[in-house]
Coordinates of C-alpha atoms in Angstrom, one line a residue:
M1 CA 17.9 -14.7 -30.9
S2 CA 18.3 -18.0 -29.0
R3 CA 19.7 -20.9 -31.0
F4 CA 17.9 -23.4 -28.7
V5 CA 14.4 -24.6 -29.4
R6 CA 12.1 -25.5 -26.5
A7 CA 11.4 -29.2 -26.5
S8 CA 7.7 -30.0 -26.8
K9 CA 5.8 -33.0 -28.3
Y10 CA 3.1 -30.5 -29.5
R11 CA 5.4 -28.2 -31.5
H12 CA 4.2 -29.5 -34.8
V13 CA 0.4 -29.9 -34.0
F14 CA -1.6 -28.8 -37.1
G15 CA -5.2 -28.3 -37.9
Q16 CA -6.8 -30.5 -40.5
Q17 CA -10.2 -29.4 -41.9
G18 CA -12.5 -32.0 -43.3
K19 CA -13.8 -32.0 -46.8
K20 CA -16.8 -29.8 -47.5
E21 CA -19.2 -32.8 -47.7
Y22 CA -18.0 -33.9 -44.2
G23 CA -19.6 -30.9 -42.6
F24 CA -23.0 -29.1 -43.0
D25 CA -24.1 -26.4 -45.4
N26 CA -27.1 -24.2 -45.5
I27 CA -26.9 -23.4 -41.8
K28 CA -29.1 -20.5 -40.7
V29 CA -27.3 -19.0 -37.7
S30 CA -29.2 -16.9 -35.1
S31 CA -28.9 -13.2 -35.6
S32 CA -29.2 -12.4 -31.9
A33 CA -26.6 -10.0 -30.6
W34 CA -26.1 -11.8 -27.3
D35 CA -22.5 -13.1 -27.0
T36 CA -22.2 -16.9 -26.7
N37 CA -20.5 -19.5 -28.7
L38 CA -23.7 -20.3 -30.7
I39 CA -22.8 -23.9 -31.0
S40 CA -22.2 -26.9 -28.7
A41 CA -21.4 -30.5 -29.1
S42 CA -21.7 -33.9 -27.3
S43 CA -19.9 -37.0 -28.6
R44 CA -23.0 -37.8 -30.7
Y45 CA -24.9 -34.6 -31.6
I46 CA -24.3 -30.9 -32.2
S47 CA -26.6 -28.0 -31.5
I48 CA -26.8 -24.6 -33.2
N49 CA -28.7 -21.4 -32.3
W50 CA -31.0 -21.1 -35.3
N51 CA -32.5 -18.1 -37.0
A52 CA -36.2 -18.9 -36.9
S53 CA -39.4 -16.9 -37.0
G54 CA -42.2 -17.2 -34.5
G55 CA -40.0 -17.3 -31.4
G56 CA -36.7 -18.9 -30.6
A57 CA -35.3 -22.2 -31.9
F58 CA -32.1 -24.2 -32.2
A59 CA -31.1 -27.1 -34.4
I60 CA -29.9 -30.5 -33.4
L61 CA -27.8 -32.4 -35.9
P62 CA -25.7 -35.6 -36.0
L63 CA -22.0 -35.0 -35.1
P64 CA -19.8 -34.5 -38.2
S65 CA -16.3 -36.0 -38.5
P66 CA -13.3 -34.4 -40.3
F67 CA -12.2 -37.9 -41.4
E68 CA -15.3 -39.4 -43.1
P69 CA -18.6 -38.5 -44.6
F70 CA -22.0 -39.1 -42.9
P71 CA -23.3 -42.7 -42.9
H72 CA -26.4 -43.8 -44.7
G73 CA -26.2 -40.9 -47.3
F74 CA -27.2 -38.2 -44.8
P75 CA -27.2 -34.9 -46.8
Y76 CA -24.4 -32.4 -46.0
K77 CA -26.5 -29.6 -47.5
L78 CA -29.4 -29.3 -45.2
P79 CA -33.0 -28.8 -46.5
D80 CA -34.6 -25.4 -46.0
L81 CA -36.9 -27.0 -43.5
I82 CA -35.4 -29.2 -40.8
P83 CA -36.6 -30.4 -37.4
L84 CA -36.0 -27.7 -34.8
A85 CA -36.4 -27.3 -31.0
R86 CA -38.9 -24.5 -31.1
S87 CA -40.6 -24.1 -27.7
H88 CA -38.9 -20.9 -26.6
S89 CA -40.9 -17.7 -27.2
A90 CA -37.8 -15.6 -27.8
P91 CA -34.4 -16.2 -29.3
V92 CA -32.3 -19.1 -28.0
L93 CA -29.1 -17.7 -26.5
D94 CA -27.1 -20.7 -25.4
T95 CA -27.1 -24.5 -25.4
D96 CA -25.0 -27.1 -23.5
W97 CA -24.9 -30.9 -23.6
S98 CA -24.9 -33.1 -20.5
P99 CA -21.5 -34.6 -19.9
F100 CA -23.2 -37.8 -18.7
N101 CA -25.8 -38.3 -21.4
D102 CA -24.9 -37.5 -25.0
S103 CA -28.6 -37.3 -25.9
V104 CA -29.6 -34.6 -23.3
V105 CA -29.2 -30.9 -24.1
A106 CA -30.2 -27.8 -22.2
S107 CA -31.2 -24.5 -23.9
A108 CA -31.4 -20.9 -22.4
G109 CA -33.6 -18.2 -24.0
D110 CA -34.2 -14.5 -24.1
D111 CA -37.7 -15.4 -22.7
G112 CA -36.1 -16.3 -19.3
K113 CA -36.8 -20.0 -19.7
V114 CA -34.4 -23.0 -19.7
M115 CA -35.6 -26.2 -21.4
I116 CA -34.2 -29.7 -21.3
W117 CA -34.4 -31.9 -24.5
K118 CA -33.7 -35.5 -25.2
V119 CA -32.8 -36.7 -28.7
E120 CA -34.0 -40.0 -30.1
P121 CA -31.8 -41.5 -32.8
S122 CA -34.8 -42.2 -35.0
V123 CA -35.5 -38.5 -35.5
F124 CA -32.8 -38.5 -38.2
E125 CA -34.1 -41.4 -40.3
G126 CA -35.2 -40.5 -43.8
W127 CA -33.9 -36.9 -43.8
G128 CA -34.4 -35.2 -47.2
Q129 CA -35.9 -38.2 -48.8
E130 CA -39.2 -38.1 -50.8
H131 CA -42.3 -37.5 -48.7
W132 CA -40.2 -36.7 -45.7
E133 CA -41.7 -34.2 -43.3
P134 CA -39.7 -32.6 -40.5
Q135 CA -41.0 -33.2 -36.9
D136 CA -39.9 -30.6 -34.4
F137 CA -38.4 -31.6 -31.0
D138 CA -40.4 -31.3 -27.8
P139 CA -38.8 -30.5 -24.5
V140 CA -38.9 -32.9 -21.6
A141 CA -38.7 -30.2 -18.9
R142 CA -39.2 -26.4 -18.6
I143 CA -37.7 -24.2 -16.0
D144 CA -38.7 -20.6 -15.2
V145 CA -35.3 -19.2 -14.5
S146 CA -36.0 -15.5 -14.5
P147 CA -38.6 -12.9 -15.6
R148 CA -35.8 -11.5 -17.8
R149 CA -33.2 -13.2 -19.9
A150 CA -31.5 -16.6 -19.3
G151 CA -28.2 -15.8 -20.9
Q152 CA -26.0 -18.9 -20.4
V153 CA -26.5 -22.5 -19.4
L154 CA -23.8 -24.9 -18.1
F155 CA -24.0 -28.5 -16.8
H156 CA -22.0 -29.5 -13.7
P157 CA -18.8 -31.5 -14.5
T158 CA -19.1 -34.2 -11.8
A159 CA -22.7 -34.2 -10.4
N160 CA -25.5 -35.6 -12.4
N161 CA -28.6 -33.4 -13.2
V162 CA -27.0 -30.2 -11.8
L163 CA -27.4 -27.2 -14.1
A164 CA -26.1 -23.6 -13.7
T165 CA -27.8 -20.7 -15.4
T166 CA -27.2 -17.0 -15.6
T167 CA -30.1 -14.5 -15.5
G168 CA -30.9 -11.0 -16.7
D169 CA -30.9 -9.8 -13.1
H170 CA -27.2 -10.6 -12.8
T171 CA -27.3 -13.8 -10.8
V172 CA -26.1 -17.4 -11.3
K173 CA -28.7 -20.1 -10.3
L174 CA -27.9 -23.7 -9.7
W175 CA -30.7 -26.3 -10.2
D176 CA -31.5 -29.9 -9.4
L177 CA -33.2 -31.1 -12.6
A178 CA -35.1 -33.7 -10.6
N179 CA -36.7 -30.9 -8.6
P180 CA -36.6 -27.8 -10.8
E181 CA -39.4 -25.8 -9.1
H182 CA -36.9 -23.5 -7.2
P183 CA -33.1 -23.0 -7.6
K184 CA -31.0 -24.7 -5.0
V185 CA -28.3 -22.0 -5.0
V186 CA -28.4 -18.3 -6.0
L187 CA -25.0 -16.5 -6.5
G188 CA -25.1 -12.7 -6.6
G189 CA -23.0 -9.6 -6.3
H190 CA -22.6 -9.0 -10.0
G191 CA -22.9 -5.3 -10.9
D192 CA -23.8 -5.9 -14.6
A193 CA -24.5 -8.6 -17.1
I194 CA -22.6 -11.9 -16.6
Q195 CA -20.6 -12.6 -19.7
S196 CA -19.3 -16.2 -19.0
L197 CA -19.0 -18.8 -16.3
A198 CA -16.9 -22.0 -15.7
F199 CA -16.7 -24.8 -13.1
N200 CA -13.4 -26.2 -12.0
P201 CA -13.0 -30.0 -12.9
S202 CA -14.5 -31.1 -9.6
G203 CA -17.3 -28.6 -9.7
N204 CA -16.8 -27.3 -6.1
L205 CA -15.7 -23.8 -7.4
L206 CA -17.3 -21.6 -10.0
V207 CA -15.8 -18.5 -11.7
T208 CA -17.6 -15.7 -13.6
T209 CA -16.7 -12.7 -15.8
C210 CA -18.9 -9.7 -15.8
R211 CA -19.5 -6.5 -17.7
D212 CA -18.5 -4.6 -14.6
R213 CA -14.9 -5.7 -15.4
K214 CA -14.6 -8.0 -12.4
I215 CA -13.8 -11.7 -12.0
R216 CA -15.6 -13.5 -9.2
L217 CA -14.8 -16.8 -7.6
F218 CA -17.6 -18.7 -5.8
D219 CA -17.9 -21.7 -3.5
P220 CA -21.5 -22.3 -4.5
R221 CA -22.5 -24.4 -1.5
A222 CA -21.0 -22.2 1.1
S223 CA -22.3 -18.8 0.3
G224 CA -24.2 -16.7 -2.3
D225 CA -21.4 -14.2 -2.2
A226 CA -18.0 -14.5 -4.0
V227 CA -15.1 -15.6 -1.9
R228 CA -12.7 -13.8 -4.2
V229 CA -13.2 -10.7 -6.4
T230 CA -10.6 -9.0 -8.5
E231 CA -10.4 -6.5 -11.4
G232 CA -10.2 -8.3 -14.8
H233 CA -9.6 -6.8 -18.2
G234 CA -10.0 -3.0 -18.6
G235 CA -12.6 -3.1 -21.3
I236 CA -16.3 -3.9 -20.8
K237 CA -16.6 -6.0 -24.0
G238 CA -16.8 -9.7 -24.2
A239 CA -14.7 -11.1 -21.3
R240 CA -14.6 -15.0 -21.3
V241 CA -13.2 -17.4 -18.7
V242 CA -12.1 -21.1 -18.9
W243 CA -10.7 -23.3 -16.1
M244 CA -7.2 -24.7 -16.9
G245 CA -7.9 -28.3 -16.1
E246 CA -6.7 -29.6 -12.8
R247 CA -4.4 -26.6 -12.3
D248 CA -5.5 -24.0 -9.8
N249 CA -5.4 -21.5 -12.6
I250 CA -8.0 -19.8 -14.9
A251 CA -7.5 -18.2 -18.3
T252 CA -9.5 -15.2 -19.3
T253 CA -9.9 -13.3 -22.6
G254 CA -11.1 -9.7 -23.0
F255 CA -10.2 -6.2 -24.0
S256 CA -8.0 -3.5 -22.6
K257 CA -9.2 0.1 -22.1
M258 CA -7.5 0.8 -25.5
S259 CA -9.5 -2.1 -27.1
D260 CA -6.5 -4.4 -27.4
R261 CA -7.5 -8.1 -27.3
Q262 CA -5.9 -9.8 -24.3
V263 CA -5.4 -13.2 -22.7
A264 CA -4.6 -13.5 -19.0
I265 CA -3.7 -16.2 -16.6
W266 CA -4.8 -16.0 -12.9
E267 CA -4.1 -18.2 -9.9
T268 CA -7.3 -18.9 -8.0
G269 CA -5.9 -18.9 -4.4
G270 CA -6.0 -15.1 -4.4
L271 CA -7.1 -14.3 -7.9
T272 CA -3.8 -12.7 -8.6
N273 CA -2.6 -12.2 -12.2
V274 CA 0.2 -14.5 -13.4
K275 CA 0.4 -13.5 -17.0
M276 CA -1.2 -10.9 -19.3
I277 CA -0.6 -10.9 -23.0
T278 CA -1.8 -8.5 -25.7
I279 CA -2.9 -10.5 -28.8
D280 CA -3.8 -7.8 -31.3
Q281 CA -6.2 -4.9 -31.9
T282 CA -9.0 -6.8 -33.7
S283 CA -12.6 -6.2 -32.5
G284 CA -13.9 -9.8 -32.4
V285 CA -14.5 -11.5 -29.0
L286 CA -11.9 -14.2 -28.2
M287 CA -13.3 -17.6 -27.3
P288 CA -10.9 -19.6 -25.1
F289 CA -10.9 -23.5 -25.0
W290 CA -8.7 -25.6 -22.8
S291 CA -7.3 -29.1 -23.6
D292 CA -5.9 -31.3 -20.9
N293 CA -2.8 -31.6 -23.1
N294 CA -2.0 -28.1 -21.5
I295 CA -3.0 -26.4 -24.7
L296 CA -5.1 -23.2 -24.8
F297 CA -7.0 -22.6 -28.0
L298 CA -8.1 -19.0 -28.9
A299 CA -10.7 -18.4 -31.6
G300 CA -11.8 -14.9 -32.3
K301 CA -15.3 -14.1 -33.6
G302 CA -14.9 -12.7 -37.1
D303 CA -11.4 -14.2 -37.4
G304 CA -10.5 -17.0 -39.8
N305 CA -7.7 -18.4 -37.7
I306 CA -7.4 -20.4 -34.4
R307 CA -4.3 -19.7 -32.3
Y308 CA -3.0 -22.3 -29.8
Y309 CA -0.5 -22.1 -27.0
E310 CA 1.1 -24.6 -24.7
Y311 CA 1.1 -23.6 -21.0
E312 CA 4.2 -24.6 -19.1
G313 CA 5.9 -23.0 -16.1
D314 CA 3.5 -20.0 -15.9
Q315 CA 4.2 -19.2 -19.5
L316 CA 2.2 -19.4 -22.7
Y317 CA 4.3 -20.6 -25.6
G318 CA 2.9 -20.0 -29.0
L319 CA 2.7 -23.3 -31.0
S320 CA 1.1 -22.3 -34.3
E321 CA -2.3 -21.4 -35.7
F322 CA -4.9 -22.8 -38.0
K323 CA -5.7 -20.4 -40.9
S324 CA -8.8 -20.1 -43.0
A325 CA -10.4 -17.6 -45.3
D326 CA -13.9 -18.1 -43.8
P327 CA -14.5 -16.0 -40.6
Q328 CA -16.1 -17.9 -37.7
R329 CA -19.4 -16.8 -36.0
G330 CA -19.0 -19.3 -33.2
M331 CA -17.1 -22.4 -32.1
C332 CA -17.1 -25.4 -29.8
F333 CA -14.8 -28.4 -29.0
L334 CA -15.6 -32.1 -28.9
P335 CA -15.4 -33.9 -25.5
R336 CA -12.0 -35.5 -25.4
R337 CA -13.4 -39.0 -24.8
A338 CA -14.7 -39.0 -28.4
L339 CA -11.5 -38.2 -30.2
N340 CA -10.1 -40.3 -32.9
V341 CA -6.9 -41.7 -31.3
S342 CA -6.0 -43.8 -34.4
E343 CA -5.4 -40.4 -36.2
C344 CA -3.4 -38.9 -33.3
E345 CA -6.2 -36.3 -32.9
I346 CA -5.7 -34.4 -29.6
A347 CA -8.5 -31.9 -30.1
R348 CA -11.4 -31.3 -32.5
A349 CA -13.1 -28.0 -33.1
Y350 CA -16.4 -27.3 -34.8
K351 CA -16.3 -24.0 -36.6
L352 CA -19.5 -22.2 -37.3
T353 CA -19.4 -19.8 -40.2
A354 CA -22.3 -17.7 -41.7
T355 CA -23.7 -20.7 -43.5
A356 CA -21.7 -23.9 -42.6
I357 CA -20.3 -26.1 -39.9
E358 CA -16.7 -27.2 -40.5
P359 CA -15.0 -30.0 -38.3
I360 CA -11.3 -29.3 -37.7
A361 CA -9.0 -32.0 -36.2
F362 CA -5.8 -30.9 -34.4
I363 CA -3.3 -33.7 -35.0
V364 CA 0.1 -34.6 -33.7
P365 CA 2.0 -35.9 -36.7
R366 CA 3.2 -39.4 -35.9
K367 CA 3.5 -42.5 -38.0
S368 CA 3.2 -45.2 -35.3
E369 CA -0.1 -47.1 -35.4
S370 CA 0.0 -47.9 -31.7
F371 CA -1.7 -45.9 -29.0
Q372 CA 0.3 -42.8 -28.1
S373 CA -0.1 -42.6 -24.3
D374 CA 2.1 -39.6 -23.9
I375 CA -0.4 -37.3 -25.8
Y376 CA -3.6 -38.8 -24.4
P377 CA -4.0 -38.1 -20.7
P378 CA -7.2 -39.7 -19.3
A379 CA -10.4 -37.7 -20.3
P380 CA -13.5 -36.9 -18.3
S381 CA -15.8 -39.9 -18.6
S382 CA -19.5 -40.1 -19.0
E383 CA -20.0 -41.5 -15.5
P384 CA -20.9 -38.9 -12.8
A385 CA -19.0 -38.9 -9.6
L386 CA -22.0 -37.5 -7.5
S387 CA -25.7 -37.3 -7.6
A388 CA -27.4 -33.9 -7.4
A389 CA -28.5 -34.6 -3.8
E390 CA -24.9 -35.5 -2.8
F391 CA -23.6 -32.4 -4.4
F392 CA -26.1 -30.0 -2.8
S393 CA -25.6 -31.7 0.6
G394 CA -21.9 -30.7 0.5
K395 CA -20.2 -33.8 -0.7
T396 CA -17.2 -33.3 -3.1
A397 CA -15.6 -35.9 -5.3
P398 CA -13.0 -35.8 -8.1
P399 CA -14.2 -36.4 -11.6
N400 CA -14.2 -39.9 -13.1
L401 CA -11.7 -40.2 -15.9
V402 CA -11.6 -42.7 -18.7
S403 CA -8.5 -44.1 -20.4
L404 CA -8.7 -43.4 -24.2
D405 CA -6.7 -46.7 -24.6
T406 CA -8.4 -49.3 -22.5
G407 CA -11.6 -47.5 -21.5
A408 CA -10.8 -48.1 -17.8
I409 CA -12.4 -45.6 -15.3
S410 CA -10.3 -44.0 -12.6
A411 CA -10.7 -41.1 -10.2
G412 CA -9.1 -37.7 -11.1
A413 CA -7.1 -35.3 -9.0
P414 CA -8.5 -34.2 -5.6
P415 CA -10.7 -31.2 -5.7
S416 CA -9.2 -27.7 -5.5
A417 CA -9.0 -26.1 -2.0
V418 CA -11.8 -23.7 -1.4
P419 CA -10.7 -20.2 -0.3
S420 CA -12.0 -19.9 3.3
T421 CA -12.6 -16.1 3.7
P422 CA -14.7 -13.8 1.7
A423 CA -12.8 -11.1 -0.2
P424 CA -13.8 -7.5 -0.5
Q425 CA -14.0 -5.7 -3.8
L426 CA -10.4 -5.1 -4.9
V427 CA -9.1 -2.9 -7.7
S428 CA -5.9 -4.7 -8.8
T429 CA -4.6 -3.7 -12.2
P430 CA -2.5 -6.5 -13.7
T431 CA 1.0 -5.4 -14.3
K432 CA 2.7 -8.4 -16.0
T433 CA 2.0 -7.5 -19.6
S434 CA 3.6 -8.5 -22.8
S435 CA 2.7 -8.4 -26.5
A436 CA 2.0 -11.5 -28.6
P437 CA 1.0 -10.4 -32.1
A438 CA 1.3 -14.0 -33.5
P439 CA 1.7 -17.3 -31.7
V440 CA 4.9 -18.4 -33.5
A441 CA 7.3 -17.6 -30.8
A442 CA 7.4 -18.2 -27.0
S443 CA 6.2 -15.3 -24.9
V444 CA 8.6 -14.9 -22.0
P445 CA 8.5 -11.9 -19.7
S446 CA 11.5 -10.0 -18.5
T447 CA 10.4 -10.0 -14.9
P448 CA 10.5 -13.2 -12.7
A449 CA 7.5 -15.4 -13.2
Q450 CA 5.2 -15.9 -10.2
A451 CA 5.9 -19.5 -9.0
E452 CA 4.2 -19.8 -5.7
P453 CA 1.4 -22.4 -5.8
P454 CA -2.1 -20.9 -5.3
S455 CA -3.1 -23.1 -2.3
P456 CA -0.3 -21.9 0.0
V457 CA -1.3 -18.3 -0.8
V458 CA -4.6 -18.9 0.8
T459 CA -3.4 -20.8 3.8
K460 CA -0.4 -18.6 4.7
T461 CA -2.2 -15.3 4.6
P462 CA -5.8 -15.8 5.6
S463 CA -6.1 -12.2 6.8
S464 CA -5.4 -10.8 3.4
P465 CA -6.6 -13.3 0.8
V466 CA -6.3 -10.9 -2.1
A467 CA -2.9 -9.6 -1.4
I468 CA -1.0 -8.4 -4.5
S469 CA 1.9 -10.7 -5.2
H470 CA 3.6 -9.0 -8.1
E471 CA 6.7 -8.2 -6.1
P472 CA 9.9 -10.2 -6.8
K473 CA 10.5 -13.1 -4.5
T474 CA 13.5 -11.6 -2.8
L475 CA 11.2 -9.0 -1.3
T476 CA 8.8 -11.4 0.3
R477 CA 11.2 -12.7 3.0
S478 CA 10.3 -12.0 6.6
V479 CA 11.7 -8.7 7.9
T480 CA 12.4 -8.2 11.6
N481 CA 11.2 -4.5 11.5
P482 CA 7.4 -4.5 10.7
E483 CA 7.4 -0.7 10.1
H484 CA 10.2 -1.1 7.6
D485 CA 8.4 -4.0 5.9
T486 CA 5.2 -2.0 5.6
F487 CA 7.1 1.0 4.2
A488 CA 8.9 -1.1 1.6
V489 CA 5.7 -2.7 0.4
S490 CA 4.0 0.6 0.2
A491 CA 6.9 2.1 -1.8
L492 CA 6.9 -0.8 -4.2
K493 CA 3.1 -0.4 -4.8
E494 CA 3.5 3.3 -5.4
E495 CA 6.4 2.7 -7.8
N496 CA 4.4 -0.1 -9.5
A497 CA 1.4 2.3 -10.0
R498 CA 3.6 5.0 -11.4
I499 CA 5.3 2.7 -13.9
T500 CA 1.9 1.4 -15.0
T501 CA 0.6 4.9 -15.5
E502 CA 3.7 5.9 -17.5
L503 CA 3.3 2.7 -19.6
R504 CA -0.3 3.5 -20.5
E505 CA 0.7 7.1 -21.4
A506 CA 3.5 5.9 -23.6
R507 CA 1.2 3.4 -25.4
A508 CA -1.3 6.2 -26.0
Q509 CA 1.4 8.4 -27.4
I510 CA 2.6 5.6 -29.7
R511 CA -1.0 5.1 -30.9
N512 CA -1.3 8.8 -31.6
L513 CA 2.0 8.8 -33.5
E514 CA 0.9 5.8 -35.6
L515 CA -2.3 7.6 -36.5
Q516 CA -0.3 10.7 -37.5
V517 CA 1.9 8.6 -39.7
E518 CA -1.1 7.0 -41.3
S519 CA -2.6 10.4 -41.9
M520 CA 0.7 11.6 -43.5
K521 CA 0.8 8.6 -45.7
A522 CA -2.8 9.2 -46.9
N523 CA -2.0 12.8 -47.7
A524 CA 1.1 11.8 -49.6
R525 CA -0.9 9.3 -51.6
K526 CA -3.5 12.0 -52.4
A527 CA -0.7 14.4 -53.4
A528 CA 0.9 11.8 -55.7
Q529 CA -2.5 11.0 -57.3
A530 CA -3.1 14.7 -57.9
L531 CA 0.3 15.1 -59.6
L532 CA -0.4 12.1 -61.8
E533 CA -3.8 13.4 -62.8
G534 CA -2.3 16.9 -63.4

């Protein structure tokens, strides 16, 4: 074991849960089996998919803080009847808040509708007081997305009034909310239900995970077909994706064919796998969240803990985990521009349990009262960089960022390069796997890490945009004999496939042996019990 400890300013980050009265109690969470986070937050309000009769509904509540109670005596235990957004005729499946207006939220329902809502602050006056009567919210716009389900909804990160939705007929539709009669863009090619989607920070690329086990990368304004397609996790259950900030990388969570929970890192130039880690064998879907501090948070449905890792040099280093006895039904994170910098809070989660909402602050322990610039990179601001018309006309702009110290607005990093050639369907099984049962130690593979940046992969090899790049670097040098080079690559691929097959067989044998050992232990306990009773 190494005597050296990796230097990191986030090594001692800890999660601080607010007092019970700082959150909400008597929450009635939706019982829909559709897999989303069930909760979403702006810097002022929070929305929760609600269990309501007579169609679908979701609740809108003031934003709780882990550091202080609600002002004006607002009750933490909600009344049995509260104002709800009720206009859906079937369960609400997902909600998302506009990044440019903290009072505007979109909802997607099993009725195939998407609705836009605007929250007025006066709606929360007099809650729970004598003679108070709840007044439900009314939508300001309705969009007929699909004759079937509208499964997810997501606002564009840089263009104002641009909304992405997924449909029951396996497409992604992009809308201009100023003219919502017809979608501006329709993205297809999915073979089954879309499980999650994410924009890159500039919004010129969109990635999806699907129940057909594939990951697809789209340039929404260039084509309705994916420009990159690759095989993702081996299991069909609950694959999620999140863009890793300004990096040309995405992180996915999912399940292996053996039902192991996994997290994987991919570079977007060719959608090649950089890292694959096995977390554990629990059945709950892992929800990934990215912080621009280069920290990846993983929260499993049904788990009581939240793991977090620091990403550096193509490696995920386990930092610690927040532990709780209450399992979470869903989770969301607060926009970074609303963090409490005086408490050195670098991220804030809102944990949704069976009956409550709990705010959890992730804090870097420091005693200084001055602004800690090294742990607060600029955050996405509430000012859009583009209008909807500019975006759909093809214009691209980096996101506007705000300094958490001075409030100054600046432009972010240039947009990611768009892959130029469409990619065929590719079956590419990730081979860089390792096991990470607990995030307390760094996860370092024994093979060399892939270090080539994603952009050059696209520009150097346009004729083979999804070329597998798992081979060691020393084998990627140019060879004067093309036939020898082709033979060497082919041999490496065959050897790689053989080793992967043997590894799967070995894991299956280990699992069978573990089951046999458990069976023998059970028989031994029964025999011992019989002897004691005799």
